[in-house]
Each structure stands twice: as structure tokens, then as C-alpha cells.
CSV table of C-alpha atoms and ligand atoms in Angstrom, one decimal:
chain,number,residue,atom,x,y,z
V,1,MET,CA,257.3,175.0,253.0
V,2,LYS,CA,258.5,177.2,255.3
V,3,VAL,CA,261.5,178.7,254.4
V,4,TYR,CA,263.9,180.7,256.6
V,5,LEU,CA,266.2,183.0,254.1
V,6,ASP,CA,267.0,185.9,256.8
V,7,ASN,CA,270.5,184.8,258.3
V,8,ALA,CA,271.8,188.2,258.1
V,9,ALA,CA,269.0,189.7,260.2
V,10,THR,CA,269.5,186.7,262.5
V,11,THR,CA,270.1,183.1,262.5
V,12,PRO,CA,268.0,180.2,264.0
V,13,LEU,CA,269.7,179.4,268.2
V,14,ASP,CA,271.5,176.2,267.9
V,15,LYS,CA,270.2,173.7,270.0
V,16,GLU,CA,273.8,172.8,270.9
V,17,VAL,CA,274.1,176.6,272.3
V,18,PHE,CA,270.7,176.7,273.8
V,19,GLU,CA,271.6,173.3,276.2
V,20,ALA,CA,274.9,175.3,277.0
V,21,MET,CA,273.3,178.1,278.7
V,22,THR,CA,269.9,176.8,280.2
V,23,PRO,CA,272.1,175.9,283.3
V,24,TYR,CA,273.3,179.1,283.6
V,25,LEU,CA,269.8,180.2,283.5
V,26,LEU,CA,268.3,178.2,285.5
V,27,GLN,CA,271.5,176.9,288.6
V,28,HIS,CA,274.1,179.0,287.8
V,29,PHE,CA,272.3,182.0,288.4
V,30,GLY,CA,274.8,184.2,290.4
V,31,ASN,CA,276.1,187.9,290.4
V,32,PRO,CA,280.1,187.3,289.3
V,33,SER,CA,280.2,191.1,291.1
V,34,SER,CA,279.4,188.8,294.3
V,35,HIS,CA,281.8,187.3,296.4
V,36,HIS,CA,280.4,183.7,297.7
V,37,GLN,CA,280.1,180.8,295.5
V,38,HIS,CA,277.0,181.8,293.1
V,39,GLY,CA,279.0,184.9,292.7
V,40,ARG,CA,282.0,183.2,291.9
V,41,GLU,CA,280.7,180.3,289.5
V,42,ALA,CA,279.1,183.2,287.9
V,43,LYS,CA,282.5,185.1,287.4
V,44,GLN,CA,284.7,181.6,286.8
V,45,ALA,CA,282.5,181.0,283.9
V,46,ILE,CA,283.0,184.1,282.1
V,47,GLU,CA,286.4,184.3,282.2
V,48,ASN,CA,286.5,181.0,281.3
V,49,SER,CA,284.4,182.1,277.7
V,50,ARG,CA,286.8,185.3,277.2
V,51,LYS,CA,289.9,183.2,277.6
V,52,ALA,CA,287.9,180.5,275.0
V,53,ILE,CA,287.5,183.5,272.0
V,54,ALA,CA,290.8,184.9,272.8
V,55,GLN,CA,291.9,181.1,271.6
V,56,LEU,CA,289.6,181.0,268.1
V,57,ILE,CA,290.2,184.7,266.8
V,58,ASN,CA,294.5,184.4,268.2
V,59,ALA,CA,294.0,187.2,270.9
V,60,SER,CA,294.5,187.9,274.6
V,61,PRO,CA,291.8,187.6,276.5
V,62,ASP,CA,292.0,190.9,278.4
V,63,GLU,CA,291.7,192.8,274.9
V,64,ILE,CA,288.0,191.2,274.1
V,65,ILE,CA,285.0,192.7,276.6
V,66,PHE,CA,281.5,191.8,276.0
V,67,THR,CA,279.0,193.9,274.9
V,68,SER,CA,275.4,194.2,274.1
V,69,GLY,CA,275.8,193.2,270.4
V,70,GLY,CA,277.1,194.4,266.9
V,71,THR,CA,276.0,198.1,267.6
V,72,GLU,CA,277.1,198.8,271.4
V,73,ALA,CA,280.6,197.0,270.5
V,74,ASP,CA,281.0,199.3,267.4
V,75,ASN,CA,279.7,202.2,269.2
V,76,THR,CA,282.3,201.8,271.9
V,77,ALA,CA,285.2,200.9,269.5
V,78,VAL,CA,284.5,204.4,267.2
V,79,LEU,CA,284.4,206.3,271.0
V,80,ALA,CA,287.2,204.8,271.8
V,81,ALA,CA,289.0,206.4,269.5
V,82,VAL,CA,287.8,209.3,269.2
V,83,ARG,CA,287.6,210.1,273.2
V,84,GLY,CA,290.2,207.6,273.8
V,85,SER,CA,292.7,208.4,271.7
V,86,GLY,CA,291.6,212.2,270.9
V,87,ILE,CA,291.3,211.3,267.1
V,88,HIS,CA,289.3,214.3,265.1
V,89,HIS,CA,289.5,212.7,261.2
V,90,VAL,CA,287.2,209.5,260.5
V,91,ILE,CA,287.8,207.8,257.5
V,92,THR,CA,284.5,205.2,256.8
V,93,THR,CA,282.9,204.0,253.5
V,94,ARG,CA,278.9,204.9,252.3
V,95,PHE,CA,278.3,201.2,253.1
V,96,GLU,CA,279.1,200.6,256.5
V,97,HIS,CA,276.5,199.8,259.0
V,98,HIS,CA,274.2,202.6,260.6
V,99,ALA,CA,275.6,201.4,263.9
V,100,VAL,CA,279.3,202.7,262.6
V,101,LEU,CA,277.1,205.6,259.9
V,102,HIS,CA,274.8,207.1,262.4
V,103,LEU,CA,277.2,207.9,265.1
V,104,LEU,CA,279.5,209.5,262.6
V,105,GLU,CA,277.3,211.5,261.8
V,106,GLU,CA,276.0,212.8,265.4
V,107,LEU,CA,279.6,213.1,266.1
V,108,GLU,CA,280.2,215.8,263.3
V,109,ARG,CA,277.7,217.0,263.8
V,110,SER,CA,278.4,218.0,267.0
V,111,GLY,CA,281.8,219.1,265.7
V,112,GLU,CA,284.2,216.1,267.7
V,113,ILE,CA,285.5,214.6,264.2
V,114,PHE,CA,285.1,215.1,260.3
V,115,VAL,CA,284.5,212.3,258.3
V,116,SER,CA,286.2,211.3,254.9
V,117,TYR,CA,284.3,208.7,252.6
V,118,ILE,CA,286.4,206.0,250.9
V,119,ALA,CA,285.7,206.7,246.6
V,120,ASN,CA,284.1,203.5,245.3
V,121,ASP,CA,283.1,202.3,242.0
V,122,ALA,CA,279.8,200.8,240.9
V,123,ASP,CA,280.4,198.0,242.3
V,124,GLY,CA,281.4,198.9,245.5
V,125,ASN,CA,284.9,198.1,245.7
V,126,LEU,CA,286.7,200.6,247.5
V,127,ASP,CA,289.6,202.9,246.1
V,128,LEU,CA,292.6,202.2,248.8
V,129,ALA,CA,294.5,204.7,246.6
V,130,ASP,CA,291.9,207.2,247.6
V,131,LEU,CA,292.2,205.8,251.2
V,132,GLU,CA,296.4,206.0,251.2
V,133,HIS,CA,295.2,210.0,249.7
V,134,LEU,CA,292.8,210.1,252.5
V,135,LEU,CA,295.4,209.3,255.0
V,136,GLN,CA,298.0,212.0,254.0
V,137,THR,CA,297.3,214.2,256.5
V,138,SER,CA,298.9,216.1,259.8
V,139,GLN,CA,296.8,214.3,262.4
V,140,ARG,CA,296.4,210.6,263.2
V,141,SER,CA,293.3,209.2,261.4
V,142,LEU,CA,290.5,206.5,262.4
V,143,VAL,CA,289.7,204.2,259.7
V,144,SER,CA,285.9,202.8,260.0
V,145,VAL,CA,285.8,199.6,257.3
V,146,MET,CA,283.5,196.7,257.9
V,147,HIS,CA,284.5,193.4,256.8
V,148,ALA,CA,282.0,192.5,254.2
V,149,ASN,CA,279.1,193.7,254.2
V,150,ASN,CA,275.5,192.7,255.3
V,151,GLU,CA,272.9,194.1,252.8
V,152,VAL,CA,274.6,193.0,249.7
V,153,GLY,CA,277.9,190.4,250.7
V,154,ASN,CA,280.9,192.9,249.5
V,155,LEU,CA,283.7,191.7,251.1
V,156,ASN,CA,286.6,194.0,252.1
V,157,ASP,CA,290.6,193.4,252.2
V,158,ILE,CA,291.1,194.3,255.6
V,159,GLY,CA,294.4,192.5,255.3
V,160,ARG,CA,295.7,195.2,252.9
V,161,ILE,CA,293.5,197.4,254.9
V,162,GLY,CA,295.2,196.8,257.9
V,163,ASN,CA,298.4,197.5,256.2
V,164,ILE,CA,297.9,200.7,255.0
V,165,CYS,CA,296.5,202.1,258.1
V,166,GLU,CA,299.7,200.7,260.1
V,167,LYS,CA,301.6,202.8,257.4
V,168,TYR,CA,300.1,205.6,258.1
V,169,ASN,CA,300.0,205.2,261.8
V,170,ALA,CA,296.0,205.2,261.3
V,171,LEU,CA,293.8,203.8,264.4
V,172,PHE,CA,291.7,200.9,262.5
V,173,HIS,CA,288.4,199.4,263.2
V,174,THR,CA,286.5,196.6,261.7
V,175,ASP,CA,282.3,195.2,262.2
V,176,THR,CA,282.9,191.5,261.3
V,177,VAL,CA,279.4,191.3,262.9
V,178,GLN,CA,278.6,189.6,259.7
V,179,THR,CA,281.5,187.6,259.1
V,180,MET,CA,282.8,186.2,262.7
V,181,GLY,CA,281.5,182.8,262.9
V,182,HIS,CA,282.3,182.2,259.0
V,183,TYR,CA,285.5,183.4,258.6
V,184,ARG,CA,288.3,182.3,261.0
V,185,HIS,CA,290.1,185.8,262.1
V,186,ASP,CA,293.1,186.4,263.4
V,187,LEU,CA,294.1,189.1,265.8
V,188,ARG,CA,297.8,188.5,265.8
V,189,LYS,CA,298.4,188.9,262.2
V,190,LEU,CA,295.1,191.3,261.1
V,191,LYS,CA,296.3,194.7,261.8
V,192,VAL,CA,293.2,195.8,263.7
V,193,HIS,CA,293.1,197.7,266.6
V,194,PHE,CA,288.8,197.3,267.0
V,195,LEU,CA,286.9,194.1,266.0
V,196,THR,CA,283.4,193.7,266.2
V,197,ALA,CA,281.3,190.4,267.0
V,198,SER,CA,277.3,189.8,267.4
V,199,ALA,CA,276.1,186.4,268.7
V,200,HIS,CA,272.9,185.9,266.9
V,201,LYS,CA,274.5,185.8,263.5
V,202,PHE,CA,276.6,183.0,263.7
V,203,HIS,CA,273.5,180.7,265.6
V,204,GLY,CA,274.0,183.0,269.2
V,205,PRO,CA,271.4,183.9,271.3
V,206,LYS,CA,270.5,188.0,270.9
V,207,GLY,CA,271.5,190.7,272.8
V,208,ILE,CA,275.4,189.8,273.7
V,209,GLY,CA,278.1,190.4,271.0
V,210,PHE,CA,282.4,191.0,272.2
V,211,LEU,CA,284.6,193.6,271.1
V,212,TYR,CA,288.2,193.1,270.4
V,213,THR,CA,290.2,195.6,271.3
V,214,ARG,CA,294.4,196.2,271.4
V,215,LYS,CA,296.3,196.0,274.1
V,216,GLY,CA,297.6,199.2,275.4
V,217,LEU,CA,294.1,201.4,274.2
V,218,LYS,CA,292.0,203.0,276.0
V,219,LEU,CA,288.5,202.8,275.7
V,220,SER,CA,285.8,205.7,276.7
V,221,LYS,CA,282.8,204.4,278.2
V,222,LEU,CA,280.0,204.5,276.7
V,223,ILE,CA,277.8,202.8,279.9
V,224,HIS,CA,278.1,204.4,283.5
V,225,GLY,CA,278.3,202.4,286.4
V,226,GLY,CA,279.5,199.3,288.5
V,227,GLY,CA,283.0,198.3,287.3
V,228,GLN,CA,282.2,195.2,285.3
V,229,GLU,CA,284.4,194.4,282.2
V,230,GLY,CA,287.5,195.8,283.6
V,231,ARG,CA,285.8,199.1,284.2
V,232,SER,CA,285.7,199.6,280.5
V,233,ARG,CA,281.5,198.4,280.2
V,234,ALA,CA,279.5,198.7,283.5
V,235,GLY,CA,276.1,196.7,284.1
V,236,THR,CA,275.7,192.8,285.4
V,237,GLU,CA,276.9,191.0,282.6
V,238,ASN,CA,274.6,188.6,280.3
V,239,ILE,CA,276.1,185.2,281.6
V,240,PRO,CA,273.3,182.9,279.7
V,241,GLY,CA,274.7,185.6,276.7
V,242,ILE,CA,278.0,185.0,277.2
V,243,ILE,CA,277.9,181.5,277.5
V,244,GLY,CA,275.7,181.3,274.5
V,245,LEU,CA,278.4,183.2,272.4
V,246,THR,CA,281.1,181.4,273.0
V,247,LYS,CA,279.5,178.1,272.5
V,248,ALA,CA,277.9,179.5,269.2
V,249,LEU,CA,281.5,180.3,267.9
V,250,GLN,CA,282.8,177.1,268.9
V,251,LEU,CA,280.7,175.3,267.3
V,252,ALA,CA,281.1,177.5,264.1
V,253,TYR,CA,285.0,177.6,264.2
V,254,ALA,CA,284.7,173.1,264.1
V,255,ASP,CA,282.7,173.2,260.9
V,256,MET,CA,282.9,176.0,259.3
V,257,ASP,CA,285.3,174.7,256.3
V,258,ALA,CA,281.9,172.5,256.3
V,259,HIS,CA,279.4,175.1,256.2
V,260,GLN,CA,280.9,177.0,253.8
V,261,LYS,CA,280.9,174.2,251.1
V,262,HIS,CA,277.6,173.9,251.9
V,263,ILE,CA,276.5,177.5,251.9
V,264,GLN,CA,278.7,178.2,249.3
V,265,LYS,CA,277.4,175.5,246.7
V,266,LEU,CA,273.7,176.2,248.1
V,267,LYS,CA,273.8,180.2,246.6
V,268,ASP,CA,275.5,178.8,243.5
V,269,GLN,CA,273.1,176.7,242.5
V,270,LEU,CA,270.5,179.4,243.4
V,271,ILE,CA,272.4,181.9,240.9
V,272,GLY,CA,272.4,179.2,238.4
V,273,LYS,CA,268.8,178.8,238.7
V,274,LEU,CA,267.9,182.4,238.9
V,275,THR,CA,270.0,183.6,236.2
V,276,GLU,CA,267.6,180.4,234.0
V,277,ILE,CA,264.5,181.6,234.8
V,278,LEU,CA,264.2,184.9,235.8
V,279,PRO,CA,263.9,187.5,233.5
V,280,ASP,CA,266.5,189.8,233.0
V,281,VAL,CA,268.2,189.8,237.1
V,282,SER,CA,271.6,190.9,237.3
V,283,PHE,CA,273.0,190.9,241.3
V,284,ASN,CA,274.3,193.7,243.2
V,285,GLY,CA,277.6,194.6,244.1
V,286,ASN,CA,279.8,191.8,244.0
V,287,SER,CA,277.2,189.6,245.5
V,288,ALA,CA,277.4,186.8,242.8
V,289,ILE,CA,281.4,187.3,242.8
V,290,ALA,CA,282.8,184.1,245.0
V,291,GLN,CA,285.8,185.4,246.4
V,292,LYS,CA,284.6,188.6,246.5
V,293,SER,CA,281.5,188.4,248.8
V,294,LEU,CA,280.3,186.3,251.7
V,295,TYR,CA,278.3,183.0,250.8
V,296,THR,CA,276.2,183.0,253.2
V,297,VAL,CA,274.6,186.3,251.2
V,298,LEU,CA,273.1,187.2,248.2
V,299,SER,CA,271.6,189.9,246.4
V,300,ILE,CA,269.5,190.1,243.4
V,301,ASN,CA,268.2,193.0,241.4
V,302,VAL,CA,264.9,192.1,239.2
V,303,PRO,CA,262.8,194.7,237.6
V,304,ALA,CA,260.1,195.4,239.5
V,305,LEU,CA,256.1,194.6,239.7
V,306,ASN,CA,253.1,196.1,240.7
V,307,LEU,CA,253.2,194.4,243.4
V,308,ASP,CA,255.3,194.1,246.6
V,309,LEU,CA,257.2,191.3,245.5
V,310,LEU,CA,258.3,190.6,249.6
V,311,ARG,CA,255.1,190.4,250.6
V,312,CYS,CA,254.0,188.4,247.5
V,313,LEU,CA,257.2,185.1,249.1
V,314,ASP,CA,255.6,186.4,252.5
V,315,GLY,CA,252.6,185.0,251.7
V,316,TYR,CA,254.5,181.9,250.4
V,317,GLU,CA,256.2,181.4,253.6
V,318,ILE,CA,259.7,182.3,252.4
V,319,SER,CA,261.6,185.0,254.9
V,320,VAL,CA,263.7,187.4,253.0
V,321,SER,CA,264.3,190.8,253.2
V,322,GLY,CA,264.8,193.8,250.5
V,323,GLY,CA,267.6,195.2,252.1
V,324,SER,CA,268.7,194.8,255.5
V,325,ALA,CA,266.2,194.4,258.8
V,326,CYS,CA,267.5,197.9,260.2
V,327,SER,CA,266.4,199.9,257.6
V,328,SER,CA,263.0,198.4,256.2
V,329,GLY,CA,260.5,200.6,255.3
V,330,ALA,CA,263.5,203.0,254.4
V,331,SER,CA,265.1,203.0,251.2
V,332,SER,CA,268.4,201.1,251.5
V,333,HIS,CA,271.1,203.3,251.9
V,334,VAL,CA,274.0,200.6,250.9
V,335,LEU,CA,272.0,200.6,247.4
V,336,GLN,CA,272.2,204.0,246.9
V,337,ALA,CA,275.4,204.2,247.2
V,338,LEU,CA,276.0,201.6,244.8
V,339,GLY,CA,273.6,203.8,242.8
V,340,VAL,CA,271.3,201.3,242.0
V,341,ALA,CA,268.7,201.3,239.2
V,342,PRO,CA,265.2,202.6,240.0
V,343,GLY,CA,262.3,200.6,239.3
V,344,ARG,CA,264.0,197.3,239.8
V,345,ASP,CA,263.7,195.3,243.1
V,346,THR,CA,266.4,193.7,245.3
V,347,ILE,CA,265.6,190.7,247.0
V,348,ARG,CA,268.5,189.6,249.5
V,349,PHE,CA,268.6,185.9,250.5
V,350,SER,CA,270.9,184.9,253.1
V,351,PHE,CA,272.0,181.7,254.1
V,352,SER,CA,272.4,179.7,257.2
V,353,LYS,CA,273.9,175.3,257.8
V,354,PHE,CA,270.7,174.5,257.7
V,355,ASN,CA,269.1,175.8,254.3
V,356,THR,CA,268.7,172.8,251.6
V,357,LYS,CA,268.8,172.8,248.0
V,358,GLN,CA,264.9,171.9,247.7
V,359,GLU,CA,263.9,175.2,250.0
V,360,LEU,CA,265.7,177.2,247.3
V,361,ASP,CA,264.8,175.1,244.7
V,362,TYR,CA,261.0,175.8,246.0
V,363,VAL,CA,261.9,179.5,246.6
V,364,ALA,CA,262.8,179.7,243.3
V,365,ASN,CA,260.4,178.7,241.8
V,366,LYS,CA,258.1,180.4,243.2
V,367,LEU,CA,260.1,183.1,242.3
V,368,ALA,CA,259.9,182.6,238.6
V,369,GLY,CA,256.2,181.7,239.0
V,370,ILE,CA,255.3,185.4,240.2
V,371,TYR,CA,256.8,186.8,237.2
V,372,GLN,CA,255.3,184.4,235.0
V,373,LEU,CA,251.7,185.1,236.5
V,374,ILE,CA,252.8,188.5,235.5
V,375,ALA,CA,253.8,188.8,231.9
V,376,ALA,CA,250.7,186.8,231.3
J,1,PLP,N1,277.0,195.9,261.7
J,1,PLP,C1,276.8,194.7,261.0
J,1,PLP,C2,277.8,194.3,259.7
J,1,PLP,C3,275.1,194.1,260.8
J,1,PLP,O1,274.5,193.5,260.1
J,1,PLP,C4,274.9,194.3,262.1
J,1,PLP,C5,273.2,194.1,262.4
J,1,PLP,O2,272.6,193.2,261.8
J,1,PLP,C6,275.4,195.1,263.3
J,1,PLP,C7,276.8,195.9,262.8
J,1,PLP,C8,274.0,195.0,265.1
J,1,PLP,O3,274.6,194.3,265.0
J,1,PLP,P1,273.4,194.0,266.7
J,1,PLP,O4,272.3,193.8,266.1
J,1,PLP,O5,274.5,192.8,267.5
J,1,PLP,O6,273.2,195.3,267.2
């Protein structure tokens, strides 16, 4: 049985998304910057998509720009605050994706900013009193805190963090790459200035995402060239991608409650089964606590064996990951920040609406089998 449980790395494209995209590859191929009919058709399709996305997240269409994915959206957001709004102090966490952390490190090295990290406990819960403390500086800060962590699934209270940022007149960027399409975001309520998303995490195509920027804020161009995306992001638009992103988000919103219920149930069943059959299993961060973690991610911690567990599972056609796909090969900064004990292995299972109980039973049994074999 071939089982795919690496949906935090990427999700399979939904067939309906593929069907929505194909006319924009084959018939409506015009360049939206062209003034003839083919161009106008393409331009109209983009603006309809922008409107549809804005409607789903309760934002204005002119607050959305399309990007090549989450990484570009995160980079654009941080640079907008630093170069567009003249911010020199950025407050973040040790758990952010490298799309944020590596850029901040680079900006700090070049002397453009200094970075502070919010204190956290051993499970990765952020100390919001420390955030308030860090915000009590004479200069305006950018706070960059992700909604949910991609490796262990910890959820951060972005509603509360937004309120704190407002109290101190700070700008707030949140990376919602792992939660867009899995939770409802209401940008009229959320006190956020920048929010980022990527289609391939919710059954859309790769290479397309978007950045929400609150009206009135200035973007600093990451890519220079033509005047596309309201002069904010140059380059001929990825129209099939934009259509696919929009369709995927519409589908995700339409069935969100049912999918959340289905996936949370699978996750709970797997937690129960693994606790029962695996010796000395524990869960990283808040991964096993339903209210405090993303329902699509379960990160387990098991005694290390004298073999490569992930390769062994791969041999059974089970696709899972150790930390995040992007950091494979390197030790995970997230697990390090959690202080995960050496001599233990981490497996990240990440689920989608397409997974079934049979698949998870198969995986749990194979894993138990591996441990029994080694113990024998
Ligand atoms: N932010 C988070 C939390 C992610 O999990 C990822 C991808 O894994 C990204 C950003 C980068 O997104 P993309 O792959 O679309 O560039």
C-alpha cells in the first residue's frame, strides 16, 4: 500500500483544481498586459481571482498580490516592513520557516536590522509577556510570528499577538502557509499587516501564493521589471497558477469543517494507536494537543534505532518526513529550539483530506513491526 503522509511538505493537486486550470493553459493563454482580447480575458481572470480570494479572507482585492509561493510572499512582507516602512527592529521566534529566518539573518548581517527572539517554553509555547517586553523600545518594530509551525504543528495565538502589536504600534507579519485553507482567516478582525499563503499546501499547484498587505502600507519591490500586480511585483503573471490557487482555496473553504473533523479524527486515532503499540513514544511540542496544534500535523519522538527509520518506512512505500522537507539533511532548527533530546528520532506525519484510517493502521503496524524486529 502506497501511503502519502507528507502533506505539510506538499499536497496532491485536487482534480477539480486541475480541471479549472487547463483552459488557462490551452485556450486563455493571453498575456494580461496585452491590450487585445486574449490579453483582456487573461487580465479579467486574474482580477476575478483576486476578488474571490479577498472575499474568502474578508480583505479588499487591492490588498492581495500574487507571488511565486510562500517564500517570496514572506520575503516581500519582511522587506516591505524594513525598506518600505523603515523598520530596524524585528521580533520573531526560533520556530519560523527559513523563508523568514534566513532573510532576517541576512538583513542583520548587513546591518539593516537587529533581531530579537521571543522566549518560549520547552513545548514551544511563546511567552507573550516577553513579546510585550521586547516591544517596549523607542522605535517601531516588526513582529513576525507564524500561525502554525510546519514541523511540529504548534499553533500560535495570532489574534492575541495582533492585539499586542496594535497596543505598541508595531507592524505584524504572520506566515499562514500551513493554515491557509485549513482554518478561516478574517482579515477585518485580525490585527495583521502582512499575511502569506502558498497554494501547494492546500491542494493547489506549486509555484503560486499570495501576500496580503494591509491598505496604506508600502511594498518594497523584491522583483524589478514590468508594472504587474499594481507595480508591486514584476513579471508576467502565472495565470493557470492563480486560477488553481483560487479554485483550491474555494474548495478548501467549502468543505473545511468536514475535512477538519475527518483529519482530526485520523490524527487522534493515530496518537492512540502509537501510544499503545510503540515503546516510549512522545510527541514534540504541542503536536498531540488538539486545541494547541495544527490538525494536519503530528510529530512523534521515538527511541533512535540503529537504522534509518525514514528510509525503512520509504521501503514500505510510506512517505513521511523527519522534520521539514526543506531542511532534510540538516538538523532541524525547530527541534533544536525545542531542545529535543539527542538519541531519539522524529517522524512528522502530515495528513490531508485524502488519507484514510486503513492507511494509518498500515503505517502504525509497520512502525510497530520495525520496533519489534529490532527488539527481538
Ligand atoms: N512558510 C512555511 C511555514 C512553510 O511550511 C513553507 C513551505 O514548506 C513556506 C513558508 C515556503 O512556501 P513555498 O514552498 O510556497 O515557497
